[in-house]
Amino acid sequence: MSDIEIARKANKKNIKEIASKLKLDENDLHPYGHHTAKIDFNKITEKKEKSKLILVTAITPTPAGEGKTTTSVGLSDGLCKIGKQSIVCLREPSLGPSFGMKGGAAGGGYAQVVPMENINLHFTGDFHAITSANNLLASLIDNHIYWGNKLQIDTRRVSWKRCVDLNDRALREITANLGGIANGYPRTDGFNITVASEVILIFLSTSFIISKVLLKSLCPTIIYFFCKRYVILFVATYSSNIGSINFKKLALFFINTFCKSLFDFWLI
């Protein structure tokens, strides 16, 4: 049988039954249907007994598709088979590679995660949220330019791109705002794939710095940096209980790390 045939014939258990094996009750879950759920962040941060971590990485897949995911799932299944309590942690698939030569990212054969189609396509909607957030900021730039351009943004040097979670080379470089005066000022623009967008980069990078509070009740703020030749939109998150974070230093960290060529900048 093919991977998808195996996945569709699998006898899937309710996610609550799976969670009970991990000593999680119904209140610890944020369900997405009968077979998928997120675990409450407060439950994750609770102190647990020490466990062992096995990292599976740097495996070139065989022609049959046996790589990191298949090995990880098979290893976890094997540990559970001998009586160990094992959890496998995988990255969320991107629609781009899923529809490309690489294919899906939920494993294969009898070492795969189900429901396979949901995981490879929309899952819990996180990538869609990242896409919308990134494109909202992109539209704010064009809207600001249209309504007077108070920040004197050089439309030839706007580096913030829109994004879509697909491999679509036709959108890598485009000309935006065509169609007359009502549609804004024409300029060169483009699309990144969502997993390489600016928002997801900032989200992942800041998680290392404010990981303890990143997923709590955070208030989003946008900090604009404007200089003579570049425009950077730095998206930070803050909360009233993050008094120890100096956002100016945090912003400077990103500039020094990713934008070493910047000069003569100031905080608006």
Coordinates of C-alpha atoms in Angstrom, one line a residue:
M1 CA 0.0 0.0 0.0
S2 CA 1.1 3.6 -0.6
D3 CA 1.7 6.0 2.3
I4 CA -1.6 7.7 1.9
E5 CA -3.5 4.4 1.8
I6 CA -1.8 3.3 5.0
A7 CA -2.6 6.7 6.6
R8 CA -6.3 6.5 5.6
K9 CA -6.8 3.0 6.8
A10 CA -5.1 3.6 10.2
N11 CA -7.3 3.1 13.2
K12 CA -6.9 6.6 14.8
K13 CA -7.4 7.1 18.5
N14 CA -9.1 10.2 19.9
I15 CA -6.5 12.8 21.0
K16 CA -7.9 12.7 24.5
E17 CA -7.0 9.1 24.8
I18 CA -3.5 9.8 23.6
A19 CA -3.1 12.7 26.0
S20 CA -4.2 10.5 29.0
K21 CA -1.1 8.4 28.4
L22 CA 0.9 11.5 29.0
K23 CA -1.0 12.3 32.2
L24 CA -2.7 15.2 30.5
D25 CA -6.4 15.9 31.1
E26 CA -9.0 17.5 28.8
N27 CA -8.4 21.0 30.3
D28 CA -4.7 20.8 29.2
L29 CA -5.6 20.6 25.6
H30 CA -6.7 23.0 22.9
P31 CA -8.4 20.6 20.5
Y32 CA -8.5 20.9 16.7
G33 CA -11.0 18.2 15.9
H34 CA -10.9 14.6 17.2
H35 CA -7.3 13.7 16.4
T36 CA -5.3 16.9 16.8
A37 CA -4.7 19.3 19.7
K38 CA -2.2 21.8 21.2
I39 CA -1.0 21.4 24.7
D40 CA -1.6 24.4 27.1
F41 CA 1.7 26.3 27.4
N42 CA 1.4 26.5 31.2
K43 CA 1.3 22.7 31.3
I44 CA 4.4 22.5 29.3
T45 CA 6.4 24.8 31.6
E46 CA 5.5 22.8 34.7
K47 CA 8.4 21.0 36.3
K48 CA 8.6 17.4 35.2
E49 CA 10.9 14.5 36.0
K50 CA 14.1 14.4 34.1
S51 CA 13.9 12.7 30.7
K52 CA 16.4 11.7 28.0
L53 CA 16.5 13.5 24.7
I54 CA 17.4 11.7 21.4
L55 CA 18.2 14.1 18.6
V56 CA 17.8 12.7 15.1
T57 CA 19.4 14.9 12.5
A58 CA 21.6 15.1 9.4
I59 CA 20.2 12.0 7.7
T60 CA 20.1 12.0 3.9
P61 CA 17.0 10.1 2.9
T62 CA 17.2 6.9 0.9
P63 CA 15.5 6.6 -2.5
A64 CA 12.5 5.1 -0.6
G65 CA 12.2 8.3 1.5
E66 CA 13.7 7.0 4.8
G67 CA 15.1 10.1 6.4
K68 CA 14.9 12.1 9.7
T69 CA 11.1 12.0 10.1
T70 CA 10.7 8.3 9.3
T71 CA 13.6 7.4 11.6
S72 CA 12.3 9.5 14.4
V73 CA 8.8 8.1 14.2
G74 CA 10.0 4.5 14.0
L75 CA 12.4 5.1 16.9
S76 CA 9.6 6.5 19.1
D77 CA 7.3 3.6 18.1
G78 CA 10.0 1.1 19.0
L79 CA 10.6 2.7 22.4
C80 CA 6.9 2.6 23.2
K81 CA 6.8 -1.0 22.1
I82 CA 9.4 -2.0 24.8
G83 CA 7.5 -0.2 27.5
K84 CA 9.1 3.3 27.5
Q85 CA 7.1 6.5 27.4
S86 CA 8.3 8.2 24.3
I87 CA 7.1 11.4 22.5
V88 CA 8.4 12.4 19.0
C89 CA 8.7 16.1 18.3
L90 CA 8.7 17.1 14.6
R91 CA 8.7 20.4 12.7
E92 CA 5.5 21.5 11.1
P93 CA 5.5 20.8 7.3
S94 CA 5.5 23.7 4.8
L95 CA 3.1 23.6 1.9
G96 CA 5.9 24.5 -0.5
P97 CA 8.0 21.3 -0.1
S98 CA 4.9 19.2 0.4
F99 CA 3.7 20.0 -3.1
G100 CA 7.2 19.8 -4.5
M101 CA 9.7 17.0 -5.3
K102 CA 10.3 16.4 -1.5
G103 CA 6.7 15.6 -0.8
G104 CA 5.0 15.5 2.6
A105 CA 6.7 15.7 6.0
A106 CA 4.7 13.3 8.2
G107 CA 6.9 10.2 7.7
G108 CA 6.1 7.2 5.5
G109 CA 5.0 3.6 5.4
Y110 CA 4.0 2.4 8.9
A111 CA 6.3 5.0 10.5
Q112 CA 4.2 8.1 9.9
V113 CA 2.1 10.5 11.8
V114 CA -1.7 10.7 11.1
P115 CA -3.9 12.3 10.0
M116 CA -1.3 12.8 7.4
E117 CA -3.3 15.0 5.0
N118 CA -4.2 17.5 7.7
I119 CA -0.7 17.7 9.0
N120 CA 0.8 18.3 5.6
L121 CA -1.8 20.9 4.6
H122 CA -3.4 23.2 7.1
F123 CA -2.8 21.5 10.5
T124 CA -3.6 24.0 13.2
G125 CA -3.4 27.1 11.0
D126 CA -0.2 28.5 12.5
F127 CA 1.5 29.1 9.1
H128 CA -1.6 30.8 7.8
A129 CA -1.5 33.2 10.8
I130 CA 2.2 33.9 10.2
T131 CA 1.4 34.6 6.5
S132 CA -1.4 37.0 7.4
A133 CA 0.7 38.9 9.9
N134 CA 3.6 39.3 7.5
N135 CA 1.3 40.5 4.7
L136 CA -0.5 42.9 7.0
L137 CA 2.8 44.6 7.7
A138 CA 3.6 44.7 4.0
S139 CA 0.3 46.3 3.3
L140 CA 0.9 48.9 6.0
I141 CA 4.1 50.0 4.2
D142 CA 2.3 50.6 0.9
N143 CA -0.6 52.3 2.8
H144 CA 1.8 54.6 4.6
I145 CA 3.4 55.5 1.3
Y146 CA 0.0 56.2 -0.4
W147 CA -1.1 58.5 2.4
G148 CA 1.7 60.9 2.3
N149 CA 4.9 58.9 3.2
K150 CA 5.6 60.9 6.4
L151 CA 8.7 58.7 7.0
Q152 CA 10.1 59.5 3.5
I153 CA 10.4 55.7 2.7
D154 CA 12.4 55.2 -0.4
T155 CA 10.1 52.9 -2.5
R156 CA 13.2 51.6 -4.4
R157 CA 14.7 50.1 -1.2
V158 CA 11.8 48.5 0.7
S159 CA 13.1 45.1 1.6
W160 CA 10.1 43.7 3.4
K161 CA 8.4 41.2 1.1
R162 CA 5.0 39.6 1.1
C163 CA 4.8 35.8 1.6
V164 CA 2.8 32.8 0.6
D165 CA 3.3 29.2 1.7
L166 CA 4.0 27.8 -1.7
N167 CA 6.9 27.3 -4.1
D168 CA 5.8 29.8 -6.8
R169 CA 8.8 31.2 -8.7
A170 CA 6.5 33.6 -10.7
L171 CA 6.0 35.6 -7.5
R172 CA 9.6 36.0 -6.4
E173 CA 9.9 39.4 -8.1
I174 CA 6.8 41.3 -9.1
T175 CA 5.7 44.9 -9.9
A176 CA 3.0 46.0 -7.3
N177 CA 0.5 48.8 -7.1
L178 CA -0.3 48.9 -10.8
G179 CA -3.7 50.1 -12.2
G180 CA -3.7 53.8 -11.7
I181 CA -3.5 56.5 -9.0
A182 CA -6.1 54.7 -6.7
N183 CA -3.8 51.7 -6.3
G184 CA -0.7 53.5 -5.0
Y185 CA 2.8 54.0 -6.3
P186 CA 4.2 51.3 -8.5
R187 CA 7.2 49.6 -7.1
T188 CA 9.2 46.4 -7.3
D189 CA 8.0 43.8 -4.7
G190 CA 8.1 40.1 -4.3
F191 CA 7.0 37.1 -2.2
N192 CA 9.0 34.8 0.1
I193 CA 7.8 31.4 1.1
T194 CA 6.1 31.7 4.6
V195 CA 8.8 29.7 6.4
A196 CA 11.4 32.1 5.1
S197 CA 9.4 35.3 5.9
E198 CA 10.5 38.1 8.1
V199 CA 7.8 37.5 10.7
I200 CA 8.7 33.8 11.2
L201 CA 12.3 34.8 11.5
I202 CA 11.6 37.3 14.2
F203 CA 9.2 34.9 15.9
L204 CA 11.8 32.2 16.1
S205 CA 14.7 34.5 17.0
T206 CA 12.9 36.3 19.8
S207 CA 11.7 33.0 21.2
F208 CA 15.3 32.3 22.3
I209 CA 15.4 35.6 24.2
I210 CA 12.0 35.7 25.8
S211 CA 11.0 32.1 25.6
K212 CA 9.5 32.0 29.0
V213 CA 6.8 34.6 28.1
L214 CA 6.6 34.4 24.3
L215 CA 3.4 32.4 24.2
K216 CA 1.7 34.0 27.1
S217 CA -0.6 37.1 26.8
L218 CA 1.7 39.3 24.8
C219 CA 0.9 42.6 23.4
P220 CA 2.3 43.1 19.9
T221 CA 4.1 46.3 19.0
I222 CA 5.8 47.5 15.9
I223 CA 9.1 49.4 16.2
Y224 CA 10.1 51.2 13.1
F225 CA 13.7 51.9 12.1
F226 CA 14.3 54.4 9.4
C227 CA 17.7 55.3 7.9
K228 CA 18.9 57.0 4.8
R229 CA 19.0 53.9 2.6
Y230 CA 17.0 51.1 4.3
V231 CA 13.7 50.4 6.0
I232 CA 13.4 47.7 8.6
L233 CA 10.3 46.7 10.4
F234 CA 11.2 45.0 13.6
V235 CA 8.3 43.2 15.2
A236 CA 8.8 42.7 19.0
T237 CA 6.5 41.4 21.7
Y238 CA 6.2 42.7 25.2
S239 CA 4.1 42.3 28.3
S240 CA 3.8 44.1 31.6
N241 CA 5.8 41.3 33.2
I242 CA 8.8 41.6 31.0
G243 CA 10.4 44.4 32.8
S244 CA 13.9 43.1 32.4
I245 CA 13.9 43.3 28.6
N246 CA 15.5 46.4 27.0
F247 CA 13.9 46.6 23.6
K248 CA 16.4 49.1 22.3
K249 CA 19.2 46.6 23.0
L250 CA 17.0 43.8 21.6
A251 CA 16.5 45.8 18.4
L252 CA 20.2 46.7 18.2
F253 CA 21.0 43.0 18.5
F254 CA 19.0 42.2 15.4
I255 CA 20.5 45.1 13.5
N256 CA 24.0 44.0 14.4
T257 CA 23.2 40.4 13.6
F258 CA 21.2 40.7 10.3
C259 CA 21.9 44.2 9.0
K260 CA 25.6 44.9 9.6
S261 CA 25.6 47.3 6.6
L262 CA 23.2 49.7 8.2
F263 CA 24.4 53.1 9.2
D264 CA 23.1 56.4 10.5
F265 CA 19.9 55.0 11.9
W266 CA 17.6 56.3 14.7
L267 CA 14.5 55.1 16.5
I268 CA 11.3 56.7 15.4

